Coordinates of C-alpha atoms (C1' of nucleotides) in Angstrom, one line a residue:
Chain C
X40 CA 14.0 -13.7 2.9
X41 CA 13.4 -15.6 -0.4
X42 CA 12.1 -13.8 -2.7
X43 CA 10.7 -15.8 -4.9
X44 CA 7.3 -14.2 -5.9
X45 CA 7.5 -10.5 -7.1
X46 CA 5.3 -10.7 -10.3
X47 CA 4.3 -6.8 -9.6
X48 CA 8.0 -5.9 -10.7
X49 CA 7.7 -7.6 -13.9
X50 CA 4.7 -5.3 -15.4
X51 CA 7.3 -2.3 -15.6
X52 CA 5.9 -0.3 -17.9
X53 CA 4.8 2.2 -15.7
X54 CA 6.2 3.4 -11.9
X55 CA 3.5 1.8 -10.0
X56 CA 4.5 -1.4 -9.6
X57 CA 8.1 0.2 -8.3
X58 CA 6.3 1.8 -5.9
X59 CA 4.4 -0.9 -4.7
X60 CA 7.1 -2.7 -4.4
X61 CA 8.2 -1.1 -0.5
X62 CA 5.1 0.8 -0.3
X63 CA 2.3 -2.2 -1.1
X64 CA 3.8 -4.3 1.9
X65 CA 1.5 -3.9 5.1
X66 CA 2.6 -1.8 7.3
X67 CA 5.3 0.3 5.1
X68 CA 2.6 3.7 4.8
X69 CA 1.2 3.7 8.8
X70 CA 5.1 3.6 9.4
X71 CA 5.5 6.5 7.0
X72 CA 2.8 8.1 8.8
X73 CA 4.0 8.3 12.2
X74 CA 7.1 9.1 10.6
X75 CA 6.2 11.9 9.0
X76 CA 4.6 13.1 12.6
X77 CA 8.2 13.1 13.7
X78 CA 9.0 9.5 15.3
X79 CA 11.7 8.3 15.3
X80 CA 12.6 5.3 17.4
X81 CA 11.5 1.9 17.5
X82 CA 9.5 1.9 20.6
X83 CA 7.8 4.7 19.5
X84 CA 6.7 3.1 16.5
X85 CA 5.9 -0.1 17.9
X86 CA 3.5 1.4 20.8
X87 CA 2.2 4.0 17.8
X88 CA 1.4 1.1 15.5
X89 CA 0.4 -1.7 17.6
X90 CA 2.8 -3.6 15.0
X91 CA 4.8 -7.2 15.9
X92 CA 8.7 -6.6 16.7
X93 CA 9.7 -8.6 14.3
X94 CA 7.5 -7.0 11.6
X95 CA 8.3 -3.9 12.4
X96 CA 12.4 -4.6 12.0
X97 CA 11.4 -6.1 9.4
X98 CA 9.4 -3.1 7.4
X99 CA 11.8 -0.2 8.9
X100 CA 15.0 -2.5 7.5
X101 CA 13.2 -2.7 4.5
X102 CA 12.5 1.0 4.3
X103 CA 15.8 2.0 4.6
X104 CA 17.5 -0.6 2.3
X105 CA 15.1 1.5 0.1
X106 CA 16.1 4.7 1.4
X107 CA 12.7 6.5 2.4
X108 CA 14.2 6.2 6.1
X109 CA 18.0 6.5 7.1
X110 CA 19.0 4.3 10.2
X111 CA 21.3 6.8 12.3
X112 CA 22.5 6.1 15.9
X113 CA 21.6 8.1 18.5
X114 CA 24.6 10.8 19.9
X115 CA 23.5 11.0 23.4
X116 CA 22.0 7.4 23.7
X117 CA 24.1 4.9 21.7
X118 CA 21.1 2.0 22.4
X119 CA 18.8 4.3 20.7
X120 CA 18.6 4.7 17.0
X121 CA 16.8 7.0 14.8
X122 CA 14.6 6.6 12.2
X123 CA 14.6 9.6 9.7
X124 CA 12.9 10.6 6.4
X125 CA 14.8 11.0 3.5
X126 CA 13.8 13.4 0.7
X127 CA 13.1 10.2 -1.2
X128 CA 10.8 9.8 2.0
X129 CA 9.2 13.1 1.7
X130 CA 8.5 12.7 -1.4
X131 CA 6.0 10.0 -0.7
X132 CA 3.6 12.9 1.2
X133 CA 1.4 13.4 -1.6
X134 CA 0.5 9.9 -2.5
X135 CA 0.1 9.4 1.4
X136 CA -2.1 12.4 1.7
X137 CA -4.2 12.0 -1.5
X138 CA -4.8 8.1 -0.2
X139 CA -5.6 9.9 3.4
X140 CA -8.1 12.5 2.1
X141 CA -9.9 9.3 0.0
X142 CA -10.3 7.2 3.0
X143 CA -11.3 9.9 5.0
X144 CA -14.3 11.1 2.2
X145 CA -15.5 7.4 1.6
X146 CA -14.8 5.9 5.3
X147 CA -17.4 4.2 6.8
X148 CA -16.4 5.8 10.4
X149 CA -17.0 9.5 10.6
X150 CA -13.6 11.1 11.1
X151 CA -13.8 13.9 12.9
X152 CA -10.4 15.2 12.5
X153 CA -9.4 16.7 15.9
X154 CA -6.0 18.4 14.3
X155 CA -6.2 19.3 11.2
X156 CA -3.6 19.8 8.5
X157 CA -3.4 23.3 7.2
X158 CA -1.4 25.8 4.9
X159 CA 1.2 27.4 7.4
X160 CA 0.6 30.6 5.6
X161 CA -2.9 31.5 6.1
X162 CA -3.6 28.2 8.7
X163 CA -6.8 27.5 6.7
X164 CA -7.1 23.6 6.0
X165 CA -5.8 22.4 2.4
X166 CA -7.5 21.5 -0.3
X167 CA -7.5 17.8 -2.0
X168 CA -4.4 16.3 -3.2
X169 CA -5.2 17.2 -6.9
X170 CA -3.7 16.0 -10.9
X171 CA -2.4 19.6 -12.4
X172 CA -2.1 20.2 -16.1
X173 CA 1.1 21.6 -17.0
X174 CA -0.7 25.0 -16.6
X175 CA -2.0 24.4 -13.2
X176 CA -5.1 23.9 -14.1
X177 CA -6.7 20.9 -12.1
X178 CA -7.7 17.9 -14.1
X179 CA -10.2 15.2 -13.4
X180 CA -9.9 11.7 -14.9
X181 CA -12.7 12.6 -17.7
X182 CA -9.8 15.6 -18.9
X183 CA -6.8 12.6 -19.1
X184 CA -5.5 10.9 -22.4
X185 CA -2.9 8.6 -23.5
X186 CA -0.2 9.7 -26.3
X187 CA 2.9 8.8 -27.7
X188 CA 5.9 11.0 -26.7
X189 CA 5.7 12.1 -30.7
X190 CA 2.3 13.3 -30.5
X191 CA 2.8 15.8 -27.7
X192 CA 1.3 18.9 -28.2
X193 CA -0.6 17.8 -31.0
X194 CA -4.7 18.2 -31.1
X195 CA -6.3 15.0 -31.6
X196 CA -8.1 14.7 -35.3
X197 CA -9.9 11.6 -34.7
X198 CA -7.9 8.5 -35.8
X199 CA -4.6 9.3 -33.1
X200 CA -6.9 10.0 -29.8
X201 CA -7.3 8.2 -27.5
X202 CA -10.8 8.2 -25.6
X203 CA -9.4 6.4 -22.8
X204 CA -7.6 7.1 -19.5
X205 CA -5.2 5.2 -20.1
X206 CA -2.3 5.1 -17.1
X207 CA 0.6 3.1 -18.4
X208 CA 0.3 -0.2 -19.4
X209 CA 2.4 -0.3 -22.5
X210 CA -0.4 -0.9 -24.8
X211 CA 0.0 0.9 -27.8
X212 CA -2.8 3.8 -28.0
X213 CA -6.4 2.5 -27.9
X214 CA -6.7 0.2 -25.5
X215 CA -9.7 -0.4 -25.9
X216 CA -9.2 -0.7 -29.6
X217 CA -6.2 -3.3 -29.1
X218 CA -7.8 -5.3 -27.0
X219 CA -10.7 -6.0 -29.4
X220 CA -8.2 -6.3 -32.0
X221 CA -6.4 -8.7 -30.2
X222 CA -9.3 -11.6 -30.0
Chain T
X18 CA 10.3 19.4 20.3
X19 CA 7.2 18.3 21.3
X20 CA 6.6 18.3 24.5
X21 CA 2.7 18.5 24.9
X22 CA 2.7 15.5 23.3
X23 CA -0.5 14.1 24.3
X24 CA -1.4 10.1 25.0
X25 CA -0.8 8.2 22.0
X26 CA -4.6 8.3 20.4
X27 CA -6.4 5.6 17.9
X28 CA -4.5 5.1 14.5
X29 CA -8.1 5.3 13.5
X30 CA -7.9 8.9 13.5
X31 CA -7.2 9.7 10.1
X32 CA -8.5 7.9 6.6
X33 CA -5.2 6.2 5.9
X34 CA -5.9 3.2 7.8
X35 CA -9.6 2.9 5.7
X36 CA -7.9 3.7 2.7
X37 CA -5.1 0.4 3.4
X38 CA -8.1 -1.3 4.3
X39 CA -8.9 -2.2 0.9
X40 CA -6.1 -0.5 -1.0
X41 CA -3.1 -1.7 0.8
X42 CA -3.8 -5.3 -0.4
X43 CA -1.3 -7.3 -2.3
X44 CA -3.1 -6.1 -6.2
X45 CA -6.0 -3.7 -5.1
X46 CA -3.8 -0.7 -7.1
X47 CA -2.9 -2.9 -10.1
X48 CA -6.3 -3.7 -10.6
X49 CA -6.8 -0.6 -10.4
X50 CA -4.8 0.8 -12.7
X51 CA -5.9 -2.1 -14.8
X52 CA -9.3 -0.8 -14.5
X53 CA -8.5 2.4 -15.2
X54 CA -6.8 1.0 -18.3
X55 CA -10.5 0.3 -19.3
X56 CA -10.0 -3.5 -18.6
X57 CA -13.4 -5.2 -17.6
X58 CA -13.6 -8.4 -17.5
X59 CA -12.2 -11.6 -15.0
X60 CA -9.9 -12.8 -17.7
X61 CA -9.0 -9.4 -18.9
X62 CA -7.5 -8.7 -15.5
X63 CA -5.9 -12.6 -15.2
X64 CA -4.0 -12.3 -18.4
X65 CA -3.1 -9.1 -17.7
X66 CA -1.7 -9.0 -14.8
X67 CA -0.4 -12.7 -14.6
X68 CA -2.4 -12.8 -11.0
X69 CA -3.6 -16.2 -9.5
X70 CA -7.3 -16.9 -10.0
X71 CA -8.4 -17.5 -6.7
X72 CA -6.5 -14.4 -5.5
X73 CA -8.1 -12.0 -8.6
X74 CA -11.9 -13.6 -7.7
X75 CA -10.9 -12.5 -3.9
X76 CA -9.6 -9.2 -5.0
X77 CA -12.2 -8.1 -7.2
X78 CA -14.8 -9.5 -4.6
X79 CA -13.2 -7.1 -1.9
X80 CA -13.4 -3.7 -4.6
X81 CA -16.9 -4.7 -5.3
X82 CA -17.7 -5.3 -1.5
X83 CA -16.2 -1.8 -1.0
X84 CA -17.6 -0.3 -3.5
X85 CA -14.3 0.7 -5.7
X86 CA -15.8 -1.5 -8.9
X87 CA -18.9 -2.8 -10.1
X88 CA -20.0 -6.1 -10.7
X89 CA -22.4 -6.3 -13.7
X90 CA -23.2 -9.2 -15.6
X91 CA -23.3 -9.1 -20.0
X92 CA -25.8 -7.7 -21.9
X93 CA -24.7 -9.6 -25.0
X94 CA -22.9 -12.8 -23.1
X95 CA -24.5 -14.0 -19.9
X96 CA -21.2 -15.4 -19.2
X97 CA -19.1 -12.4 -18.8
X98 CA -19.4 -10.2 -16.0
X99 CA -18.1 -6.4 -16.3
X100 CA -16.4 -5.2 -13.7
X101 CA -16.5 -1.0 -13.9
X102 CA -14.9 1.6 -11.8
X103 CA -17.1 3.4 -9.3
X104 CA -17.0 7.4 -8.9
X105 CA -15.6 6.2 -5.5
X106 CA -13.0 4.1 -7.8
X107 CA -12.2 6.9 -9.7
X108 CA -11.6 9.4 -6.7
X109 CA -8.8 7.5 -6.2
X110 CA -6.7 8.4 -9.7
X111 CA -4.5 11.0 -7.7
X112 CA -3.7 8.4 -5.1
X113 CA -2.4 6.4 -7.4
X114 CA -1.0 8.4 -9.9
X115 CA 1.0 10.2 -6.9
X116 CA 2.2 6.7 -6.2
X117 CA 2.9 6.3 -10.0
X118 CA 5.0 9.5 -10.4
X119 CA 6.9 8.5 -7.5
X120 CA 8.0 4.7 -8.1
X121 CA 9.2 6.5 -11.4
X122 CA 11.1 9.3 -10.4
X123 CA 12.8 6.7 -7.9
X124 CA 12.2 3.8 -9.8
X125 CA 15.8 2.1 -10.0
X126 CA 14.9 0.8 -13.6
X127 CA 14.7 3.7 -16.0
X128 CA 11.0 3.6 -17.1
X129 CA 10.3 4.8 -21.0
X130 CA 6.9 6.0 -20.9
X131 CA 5.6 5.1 -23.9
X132 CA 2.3 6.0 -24.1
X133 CA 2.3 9.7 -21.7
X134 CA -0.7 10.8 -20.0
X135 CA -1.4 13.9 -21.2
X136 CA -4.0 16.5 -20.5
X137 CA -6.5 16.2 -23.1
X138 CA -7.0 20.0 -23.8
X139 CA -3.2 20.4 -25.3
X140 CA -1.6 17.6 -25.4
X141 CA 0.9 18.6 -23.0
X142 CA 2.2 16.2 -20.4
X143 CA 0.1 16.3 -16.7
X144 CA 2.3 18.0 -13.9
X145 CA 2.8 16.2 -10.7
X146 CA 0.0 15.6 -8.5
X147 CA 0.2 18.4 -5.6
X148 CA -1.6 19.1 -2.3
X149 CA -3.0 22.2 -2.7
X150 CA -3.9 25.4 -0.3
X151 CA -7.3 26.5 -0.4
X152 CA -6.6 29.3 -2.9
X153 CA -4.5 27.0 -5.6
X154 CA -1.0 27.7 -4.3
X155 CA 1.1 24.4 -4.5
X156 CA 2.2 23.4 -0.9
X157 CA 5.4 21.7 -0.1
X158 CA 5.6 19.4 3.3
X159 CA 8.0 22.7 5.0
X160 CA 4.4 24.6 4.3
X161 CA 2.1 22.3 6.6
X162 CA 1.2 22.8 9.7
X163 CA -1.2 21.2 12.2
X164 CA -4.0 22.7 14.2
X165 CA -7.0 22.3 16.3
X166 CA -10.4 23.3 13.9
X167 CA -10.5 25.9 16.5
X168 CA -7.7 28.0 15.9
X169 CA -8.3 27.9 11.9
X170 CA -7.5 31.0 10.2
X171 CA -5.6 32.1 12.9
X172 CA -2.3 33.2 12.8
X173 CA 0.4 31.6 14.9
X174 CA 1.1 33.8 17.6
X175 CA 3.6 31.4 19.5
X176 CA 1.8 29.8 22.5
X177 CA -1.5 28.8 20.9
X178 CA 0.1 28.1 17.0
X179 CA 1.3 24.3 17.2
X180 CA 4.2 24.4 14.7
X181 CA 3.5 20.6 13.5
X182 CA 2.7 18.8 10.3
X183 CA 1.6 15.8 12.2
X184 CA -0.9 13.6 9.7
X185 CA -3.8 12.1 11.8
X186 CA -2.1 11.1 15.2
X187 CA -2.5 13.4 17.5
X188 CA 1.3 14.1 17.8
X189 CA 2.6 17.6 17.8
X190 CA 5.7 17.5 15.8
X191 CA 7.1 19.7 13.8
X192 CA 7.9 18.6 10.3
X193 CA 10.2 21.3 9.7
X194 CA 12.5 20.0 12.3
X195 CA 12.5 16.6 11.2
X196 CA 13.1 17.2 7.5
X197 CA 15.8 19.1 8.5
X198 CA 17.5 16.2 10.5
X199 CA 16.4 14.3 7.6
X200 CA 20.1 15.9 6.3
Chain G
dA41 C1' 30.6 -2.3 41.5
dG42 C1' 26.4 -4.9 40.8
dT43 C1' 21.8 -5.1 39.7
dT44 C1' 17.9 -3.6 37.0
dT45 C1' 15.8 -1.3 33.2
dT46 C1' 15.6 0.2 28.4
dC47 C1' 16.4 -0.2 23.4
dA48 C1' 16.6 -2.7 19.4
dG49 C1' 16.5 -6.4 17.8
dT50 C1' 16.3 -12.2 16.8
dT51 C1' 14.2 -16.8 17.3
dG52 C1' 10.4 -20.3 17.6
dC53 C1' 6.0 -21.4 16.7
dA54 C1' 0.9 -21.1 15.4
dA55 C1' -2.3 -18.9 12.2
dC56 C1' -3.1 -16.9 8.1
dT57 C1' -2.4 -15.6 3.0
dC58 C1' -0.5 -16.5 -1.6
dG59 C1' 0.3 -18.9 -5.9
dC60 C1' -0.3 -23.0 -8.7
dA61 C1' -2.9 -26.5 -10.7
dA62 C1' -7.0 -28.9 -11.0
dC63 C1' -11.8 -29.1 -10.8
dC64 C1' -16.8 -27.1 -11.3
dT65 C1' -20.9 -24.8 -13.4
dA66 C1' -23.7 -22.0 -16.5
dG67 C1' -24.0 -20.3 -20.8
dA68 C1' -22.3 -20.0 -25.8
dT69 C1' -20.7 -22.3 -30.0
dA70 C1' -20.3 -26.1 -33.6
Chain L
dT15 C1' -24.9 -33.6 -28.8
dA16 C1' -20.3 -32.5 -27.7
dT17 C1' -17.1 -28.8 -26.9
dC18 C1' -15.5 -24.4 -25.6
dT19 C1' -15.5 -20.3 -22.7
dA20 C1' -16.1 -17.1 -18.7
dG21 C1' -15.7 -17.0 -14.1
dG22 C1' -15.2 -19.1 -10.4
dT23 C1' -14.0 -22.7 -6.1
dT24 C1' -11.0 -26.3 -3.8
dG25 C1' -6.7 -28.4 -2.0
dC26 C1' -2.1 -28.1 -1.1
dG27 C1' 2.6 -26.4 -0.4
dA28 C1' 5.3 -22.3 0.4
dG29 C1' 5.7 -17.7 2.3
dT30 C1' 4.2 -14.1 5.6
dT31 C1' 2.3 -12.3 9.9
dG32 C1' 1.7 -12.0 14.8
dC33 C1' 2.7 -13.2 19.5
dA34 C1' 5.7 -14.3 23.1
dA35 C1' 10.0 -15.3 24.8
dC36 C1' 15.0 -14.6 24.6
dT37 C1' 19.5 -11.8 23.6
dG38 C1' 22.9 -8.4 24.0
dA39 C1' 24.5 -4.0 24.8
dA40 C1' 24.1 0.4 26.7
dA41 C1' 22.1 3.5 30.4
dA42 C1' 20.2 4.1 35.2
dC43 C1' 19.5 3.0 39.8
dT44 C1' 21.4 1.2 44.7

DNA sequence: AGTTTTCAGTTGCAACTCGCAACCTAGATA
DNA sequence: TATCTAGGTTGCGAGTTGCAACTGAAAACT
């Protein structure tokens, strides 16, 4: 396959766009899903998903040339072959739960969930997906700034803060600032 | 394994498929991050992210149908339009910064944050976004499980307990297992 | 052994989406 | 008035998706 289009990699300033890259394509986080519920074969993904054959080669080929899944024959059925999460794979559970709990809050069609994910430990249903400050305290988007790695740590004092969320861009400190500047 | 695993049920049974309704579009998340950059305006978005025009005005069209942004037109230019994050926009920061944190831990290309995201408090880096138990303890995929609402706050007590992290299909699979095939 | 079924694909083709460039319209600006 | 600017829309070629049919090898029946 050609690629000739993949503007998303070239605004690397941040890991979004890396991410996007195998996990923005269609069908790459229902896959996940159902991987993460423990299929492993093609035909179990394809009658899962409802997905085309040849997109679904395409996305699971694409997912382990990535290595979220690893393609291992099957020992006692050599036509089968099994689809497994890496760590790499695993690692993806938060941004696929967090995405999960938003649809599921703002989705149009009442979700009643008949099994519901819970803490093994106690069995009482988590809590959201949530942004921890290094203290484990939970922060919001209102509690976020942008710094430079030399300011860390420091308090702002009014000309170095940033009242912004920023998340990455590569702009300098104020955005907001910059971009005015820059017209 | 799983052998009371029951007739393959809807996809539509968690919010993941919502969620990729609008979100798992081509640029939905870099217009978002774009927006959460504090970016507002049609050629704001086009210059920054080096999108097509016809696909941004679609885009942006589909976040305001959905209610992620807002459309408003200019106080001070009739011309411009603003387009602003919605609470429902914002709810979905941990999404994407869990999706951020990721493509950069994995990210082939060694990404030098310049500007960090910091919690505004102390200046001190933000921790990875985490699913979280009901009383703040950090969970790990080998700590989910799934249950029927029914059994919640129960302990397992090995017939009724199904030892699965499934996410939303129904399956009963045990995620402990299959993370540790995944080796 | 010979046939059939299952698994994991590949190929061909129609329908759709994307990206680029050009064009359009209302509202500012000179 | 003419021109510029912001935010679109339209047309076209290329890329992607989905469906159905075909392949090839390894099990399973007969």
């Amino acid at each position: 396959m050609g690629d000739l289009r993949e503007p998303l990699k070239d605004l690397i300033e941040c890991g979004l766009p890396q991410a996007l890259e195998v996990m923005g394509e269609r069908w790459s986080f229902m896959i996940l899903r159902a991987g993460f519920n423990g299929l492993k074969h093609f035909e179990e993904f394809l009658s899962e998903l409802g997905i085309a054959r040849n997109i679904l080669s395409n996305r699971l080929a694409k997912l382990v040339e990535h290595g979220i899944l690893k393609r291992e024959p099957c020992a006692d059925d050599r036509r089968k072959i099994e689809y497994r999460l890496t760590e790499k794979g695993f690692d993806l559970l938060p941004a696929m739960l967090a995405l999960r709990q938003w649809g599921q809050k703002y989705g149009t069609e009442q979700v009643i969930e008949d099994p519901v994910l819970v803490d093994e430990r106690d069995r009482l249903p988590i809590g959201p997906v949530s942004i921890l400050a290094h203290d484990g305290r939970i922060l919001g988007h209102q509690d976020l700034w942008l710094t430079r790695p030399a300011d860390l740590g420091h308090r702002a004092d009014g000309s170095i803060a940033t009242p912004a969320a920023g998340l990455g861009t590569g702009d300098v400190v104020d955005i907001a600032a910059a971009k005015a500047a820059a017209r």
